[in-house]
């Protein structure tokens, strides 16, 4: 499917569409592959191999460290307190409840402390961290929004797709809960609206940068799930 080359072109054919609709459509087919991945389906069904889950969580915990820093940049770059407050609240949640989940899961899955404290980064993880770090240091609020939205909106999408399914093992069930609870949905909805507000008002070159970053993030999100089954190795 050909992708609209600009938000203006997309909106001319879809007058009621928001900026985030253009980002999502421009990220196909990676958006669909990442949000309906084998990993998330097996997670919901409770059939996910524990080794695959452990491999994924170790890499995701490495991702969280840079993600927390990006949230800090979002607080700094947000124009006023009404925009800063949602980021600050989400930052507190990630560094408390979510961090506790990781530590309990590592113990339950038998992951050695050295493995999660000093992980060997997969190439896809290193690429994701590079995008987070570049976005954070860019000084660009629009770019930070696009990066955060790709990560969080995609996770909300698969989290909600799990419906009421919850495996017996907490390290699967609670990972779904973290990405499907009303509080997370409320934050992502706000983030999506804020990205659309800022993106629609941005110059075309900034819109293109946001679009490229969102699409690249979704390519990497698909690979990140793939790594749980077929580990990527460095060159």
Coordinates of C-alpha atoms in Angstrom, one line a residue:
X1 CA 0.0 0.0 0.0
X2 CA 1.4 3.4 -1.0
X3 CA 1.8 5.8 1.9
X4 CA 0.7 9.5 1.8
X5 CA 3.8 11.6 1.4
X6 CA 2.5 14.4 3.6
X7 CA 0.0 15.1 6.3
X8 CA -1.6 17.6 4.0
X9 CA -2.0 15.0 1.2
X10 CA -3.5 12.5 3.7
X11 CA -5.9 15.0 5.1
X12 CA -7.1 16.1 1.7
X13 CA -8.4 12.6 1.2
X14 CA -9.4 12.1 4.8
X15 CA -10.8 15.5 6.0
X16 CA -11.9 14.2 9.4
X17 CA -8.6 12.4 10.1
X18 CA -6.2 13.5 12.9
X19 CA -2.5 13.8 12.7
X20 CA -2.0 10.5 14.6
X21 CA -4.1 8.7 12.0
X22 CA -1.6 9.7 9.4
X23 CA 1.3 8.5 11.6
X24 CA -0.3 5.1 12.1
X25 CA -1.2 4.6 8.4
X26 CA 2.3 5.7 7.4
X27 CA 3.7 3.0 9.7
X28 CA 2.0 0.1 7.9
X29 CA 2.6 -2.8 7.6
X30 CA 4.8 -2.6 10.7
X31 CA 2.0 -1.2 12.9
X32 CA -0.3 -4.2 12.3
X33 CA 2.5 -6.7 12.6
X34 CA 3.6 -5.3 15.9
X35 CA 0.2 -4.9 17.5
X36 CA -1.1 -8.3 16.4
X37 CA 2.2 -10.2 16.9
X38 CA 2.5 -13.9 17.8
X39 CA 4.2 -12.8 21.1
X40 CA 1.2 -10.8 22.3
X41 CA -1.3 -13.5 21.3
X42 CA 0.7 -16.2 23.1
X43 CA 0.9 -13.9 26.1
X44 CA -2.9 -13.5 26.2
X45 CA -3.4 -17.3 25.8
X46 CA -0.8 -18.2 28.4
X47 CA 1.2 -20.3 25.9
X48 CA 4.2 -18.0 25.8
X49 CA 7.4 -20.0 26.4
X50 CA 9.1 -18.8 29.7
X51 CA 12.5 -18.5 28.0
X52 CA 11.0 -16.3 25.3
X53 CA 9.4 -14.1 27.9
X54 CA 12.6 -13.9 30.0
X55 CA 14.6 -12.9 26.9
X56 CA 12.0 -10.3 26.0
X57 CA 11.8 -8.8 29.6
X58 CA 15.6 -8.6 29.9
X59 CA 15.8 -6.5 26.7
X60 CA 12.7 -4.5 27.7
X61 CA 14.2 -3.6 31.1
X62 CA 17.2 -2.2 29.3
X63 CA 14.8 -0.2 27.1
X64 CA 13.0 1.2 30.2
X65 CA 16.1 2.9 31.5
X66 CA 16.4 5.1 28.4
X67 CA 12.6 5.4 28.2
X68 CA 12.5 6.9 31.6
X69 CA 15.1 9.5 30.5
X70 CA 13.0 10.3 27.5
X71 CA 10.0 10.9 29.8
X72 CA 12.2 13.3 31.7
X73 CA 12.9 15.2 28.5
X74 CA 9.2 15.3 27.8
X75 CA 8.6 17.0 31.1
X76 CA 11.3 19.5 30.4
X77 CA 10.2 20.3 26.8
X78 CA 6.5 20.4 27.4
X79 CA 5.3 24.0 27.1
X80 CA 3.4 24.4 30.3
X81 CA 2.2 22.7 33.5
X82 CA -0.9 21.1 32.0
X83 CA 1.3 19.3 29.5
X84 CA 4.1 18.5 32.0
X85 CA 1.7 16.9 34.6
X86 CA 0.7 13.8 32.6
X87 CA 4.3 13.0 31.8
X88 CA 5.3 13.4 35.4
X89 CA 2.5 11.1 36.5
X90 CA 3.4 8.4 34.0
X91 CA 7.1 8.7 34.9
X92 CA 6.2 8.0 38.5
X93 CA 4.2 4.9 37.5
X94 CA 7.0 3.4 35.3
X95 CA 9.7 3.9 38.0
X96 CA 7.5 2.3 40.7
X97 CA 4.8 -0.3 39.9
X98 CA 6.4 -1.3 36.5
X99 CA 9.9 -1.6 38.0
X100 CA 8.6 -3.8 40.8
X101 CA 6.9 -6.0 38.2
X102 CA 10.2 -6.6 36.3
X103 CA 12.1 -7.5 39.5
X104 CA 9.5 -10.0 40.6
X105 CA 9.3 -11.5 37.1
X106 CA 13.1 -11.9 36.9
X107 CA 13.0 -13.9 40.1
X108 CA 10.1 -16.0 39.1
X109 CA 11.7 -16.8 35.7
X110 CA 15.1 -17.6 37.2
X111 CA 16.9 -14.7 35.4
X112 CA 20.3 -14.2 37.1
X113 CA 20.9 -10.8 38.5
X114 CA 23.9 -10.2 36.3
X115 CA 21.8 -10.9 33.2
X116 CA 19.3 -8.1 33.8
X117 CA 21.6 -5.7 35.6
X118 CA 24.2 -5.8 32.8
X119 CA 22.4 -7.2 29.8
X120 CA 24.0 -7.9 26.4
X121 CA 21.9 -5.7 24.2
X122 CA 20.4 -7.2 21.1
X123 CA 20.9 -5.1 17.9
X124 CA 17.3 -4.1 17.8
X125 CA 17.4 -3.0 21.4
X126 CA 20.5 -0.9 20.7
X127 CA 18.6 0.7 17.7
X128 CA 15.6 1.5 19.9
X129 CA 17.8 3.1 22.6
X130 CA 19.5 5.2 19.9
X131 CA 16.2 6.6 18.8
X132 CA 15.1 7.3 22.4
X133 CA 18.4 9.1 23.1
X134 CA 18.5 11.0 19.9
X135 CA 14.9 12.2 20.4
X136 CA 15.6 13.2 24.0
X137 CA 18.7 15.2 23.1
X138 CA 17.1 16.8 20.0
X139 CA 15.4 19.6 22.0
X140 CA 12.3 18.9 19.9
X141 CA 9.0 18.4 21.8
X142 CA 7.2 17.2 18.6
X143 CA 9.9 14.5 18.0
X144 CA 9.7 13.4 21.7
X145 CA 5.9 13.1 21.3
X146 CA 6.2 11.0 18.1
X147 CA 8.7 8.6 19.7
X148 CA 6.7 8.1 22.9
X149 CA 3.4 7.7 21.0
X150 CA 4.8 4.9 18.9
X151 CA 5.9 3.0 21.9
X152 CA 2.9 3.5 24.1
X153 CA 0.0 3.5 21.6
X154 CA 1.2 0.3 20.1
X155 CA 1.3 -1.4 23.6
X156 CA -2.1 -0.1 24.5
X157 CA -3.5 -1.5 21.2
X158 CA -2.3 -5.0 21.9
X159 CA -3.1 -4.8 25.6
X160 CA -6.7 -4.0 24.8
X161 CA -6.8 -6.7 22.2
X162 CA -6.1 -9.3 24.9
X163 CA -9.6 -8.5 26.2
X164 CA -10.4 -10.4 29.4
X165 CA -7.8 -13.1 28.8
X166 CA -5.4 -13.5 31.7
X167 CA -2.9 -16.3 32.1
X168 CA -2.4 -17.9 35.5
X169 CA 1.3 -16.9 35.7
X170 CA 1.6 -13.3 37.0
X171 CA 4.5 -12.5 34.8
X172 CA 2.2 -12.8 31.8
X173 CA -1.0 -11.5 33.4
X174 CA 0.4 -8.5 35.0
X175 CA 2.3 -7.4 31.8
X176 CA -1.1 -7.3 30.1
X177 CA -2.7 -5.5 33.0
X178 CA 0.0 -2.8 32.9
X179 CA -0.9 -2.0 29.3
X180 CA -4.7 -2.3 29.5
X181 CA -5.6 -0.6 32.8
X182 CA -7.8 2.6 32.5
X183 CA -5.0 4.8 33.8
X184 CA -2.7 3.7 31.0
X185 CA -5.4 4.1 28.5
X186 CA -6.1 7.6 29.8
X187 CA -2.5 8.6 29.5
X188 CA -2.1 7.2 25.9
X189 CA -5.3 8.9 24.8
X190 CA -4.0 12.2 26.1
X191 CA -0.6 11.5 24.5
X192 CA -2.2 10.7 21.2
X193 CA -4.3 13.9 21.3
X194 CA -1.3 16.0 22.3
X195 CA 0.8 14.6 19.5
X196 CA -2.0 15.4 17.0
X197 CA -2.4 18.9 18.3
X198 CA 1.4 19.6 18.1
X199 CA 1.9 17.7 14.9
X200 CA -0.9 19.4 13.0
X201 CA 0.5 22.8 13.9
X202 CA 4.1 21.9 13.0
X203 CA 5.9 22.9 9.8
X204 CA 6.0 20.2 7.1
X205 CA 9.6 19.3 7.7
X206 CA 8.9 18.6 11.4
X207 CA 5.9 16.6 10.4
X208 CA 8.0 14.5 8.1
X209 CA 10.6 14.0 10.9
X210 CA 7.8 12.8 13.3
X211 CA 6.5 10.5 10.6
X212 CA 9.9 8.9 9.9
X213 CA 10.6 8.4 13.6
X214 CA 7.1 6.9 14.2
X215 CA 7.5 4.5 11.3
X216 CA 11.0 3.5 12.3
X217 CA 9.9 2.8 15.9
X218 CA 7.2 0.5 14.6
X219 CA 9.7 -1.4 12.4
X220 CA 11.8 -1.9 15.5
X221 CA 8.8 -2.9 17.7
X222 CA 8.1 -5.8 15.4
X223 CA 11.7 -6.9 15.5
X224 CA 11.8 -6.5 19.3
X225 CA 9.0 -9.1 19.6
X226 CA 10.7 -11.3 17.0
X227 CA 13.9 -11.3 19.1
X228 CA 12.1 -13.2 21.8
X229 CA 11.9 -16.2 19.5
X230 CA 14.9 -15.7 17.2
X231 CA 17.6 -13.8 19.1
X232 CA 19.4 -11.2 17.0
X233 CA 23.1 -11.2 17.4
X234 CA 25.6 -8.5 16.9
X235 CA 27.9 -8.4 13.8

